[in-house]
Structure formats: structure tokens, C-alpha cells
Coordinates of C-alpha atoms in Angstrom, one line a residue:
H1 CA 0.0 0.0 0.0
N2 CA 1.1 3.5 -0.7
P3 CA 1.7 5.4 2.5
E4 CA 1.2 8.8 0.7
I5 CA -2.2 7.9 -0.5
A6 CA -3.1 6.5 2.9
A7 CA -2.1 9.7 4.6
F8 CA -4.2 11.8 2.4
F9 CA -7.2 9.5 2.7
A10 CA -6.8 9.8 6.5
L11 CA -6.7 13.6 6.0
A12 CA -10.0 13.4 4.1
L13 CA -11.5 11.1 6.8
N14 CA -10.5 13.7 9.4
A15 CA -12.2 16.5 7.4
K16 CA -15.3 14.3 7.2
G17 CA -15.2 13.6 10.9
L18 CA -14.9 17.4 11.7
T19 CA -17.9 18.0 9.5
L20 CA -20.0 15.3 11.2
L21 CA -18.9 16.8 14.6
G22 CA -20.0 20.3 13.5
R23 CA -23.4 18.8 12.6
T24 CA -23.6 17.0 15.9
L25 CA -22.9 20.3 17.8
N26 CA -25.3 22.4 15.7
I27 CA -28.6 21.9 17.6
E28 CA -30.4 24.2 15.2
E29 CA -30.0 21.9 12.3
E30 CA -32.8 19.3 12.1
Q31 CA -32.3 15.9 10.6
E32 CA -35.1 13.6 9.4
E33 CA -35.5 10.7 11.7
E34 CA -34.8 8.1 9.0
E35 CA -31.4 9.7 8.1
E36 CA -28.6 7.6 9.7
E37 CA -25.8 9.9 10.6
E38 CA -22.3 8.5 10.8
D39 CA -20.5 8.8 14.1
W40 CA -17.8 11.4 13.9
M41 CA -15.7 9.7 16.5
Q42 CA -15.7 6.4 14.5
V43 CA -14.5 8.3 11.4
H44 CA -11.5 9.7 13.3
I45 CA -10.8 6.3 14.8
E46 CA -10.8 4.8 11.3
A47 CA -8.4 7.6 10.1
G48 CA -6.0 7.0 13.1
E49 CA -6.1 3.2 12.8
L50 CA -5.2 3.6 9.1
M51 CA -2.2 5.8 10.1
Q52 CA -1.1 3.3 12.8
R53 CA -1.1 0.6 10.1
V54 CA 1.2 2.8 8.0
L55 CA 3.4 3.5 10.9
K56 CA 3.9 -0.2 11.5
R57 CA 5.6 -0.4 8.2
Y58 CA 7.0 3.1 8.1
P59 CA 7.5 4.2 11.7
H60 CA 8.9 7.6 10.9
H61 CA 6.6 8.6 8.1
P62 CA 5.9 12.3 8.8
G63 CA 2.5 12.4 7.2
A64 CA 1.4 9.3 9.0
L65 CA 2.6 10.6 12.4
H66 CA 1.0 14.0 11.8
F67 CA -2.4 12.6 10.7
C68 CA -2.3 9.9 13.5
I69 CA -2.1 12.7 16.0
H70 CA -4.8 14.8 14.5
S71 CA -7.1 11.8 14.1
F72 CA -6.9 11.2 17.9
D73 CA -6.9 14.9 18.8
F74 CA -9.8 14.6 21.2
P75 CA -9.7 13.9 24.9
E76 CA -11.4 10.6 24.5
L77 CA -9.1 9.4 21.9
A78 CA -5.8 11.1 22.8
P79 CA -4.2 8.1 24.5
R80 CA -4.3 6.3 21.1
A81 CA -1.9 8.9 19.8
A82 CA 0.8 8.6 22.5
V83 CA 3.4 6.5 20.5
A84 CA 2.9 8.7 17.3
A85 CA 3.2 11.9 19.5
Q86 CA 6.5 10.7 21.0
L87 CA 8.0 9.8 17.6
Y88 CA 6.8 13.1 16.2
A89 CA 8.3 15.0 19.2
D90 CA 11.7 13.5 18.3
A91 CA 11.4 14.8 14.7
A92 CA 9.7 18.2 15.7
A93 CA 13.1 20.0 16.2
L94 CA 13.9 19.4 12.5
V95 CA 10.5 20.4 11.0
P96 CA 9.2 23.8 11.8
H97 CA 5.5 22.9 11.1
A98 CA 5.8 20.1 13.5
L99 CA 6.5 22.4 16.4
H100 CA 2.7 23.4 16.6
M101 CA 1.8 19.8 17.4

């Protein structure tokens, strides 16, 4: 599998998850009862687990580390990103963008 494609797919899943979260938080938006809404947290878990699979094969892949952390960037999910965060911290000094993480 191509790790670059997987990383961008995870990015797309994260965007989708944030959109679903926004809908969940918007109490003014009404949804029809028969419409089944995807769970935003499950979408983020799917993205993070995809990045964890990439990291098993490419443990220092910057995109996989970055998007793994963003996928689990919620209090309920944060422990799942601990390994990726530590690896990313080791690389952060060399990558200016990584310092915001």
C-alpha cells in the first residue's frame, strides 16, 4: 500500500469527521429521523487506525505521524496517539511545522 495515499485518505476522513462533529454540535440543524448519521468519532478512529497501520511499516513517516495525532486529537481518543506523538516530538526540532503539534 502507498503510504502517501493512505495519509491523504486519513486527512480526508478527518475532514469528514470534523464536518460530522459540527453537525452534531449544531442543535439548530434538524435531521429527518430516518437519516442515519455517521458517528464522527468512529470516522476519526478509522483515520487514526489507518495511520497506525502505515506506521507499523514506516515508523517515521511524517504524514502518518502527523495525521495519526490529528485523528486522535480529542480527549477521549488522545491516548491512542501517544506513540505517534513521541515519535513526532523526536522529529519536531527538525521540522518547523511540527512544532505546533
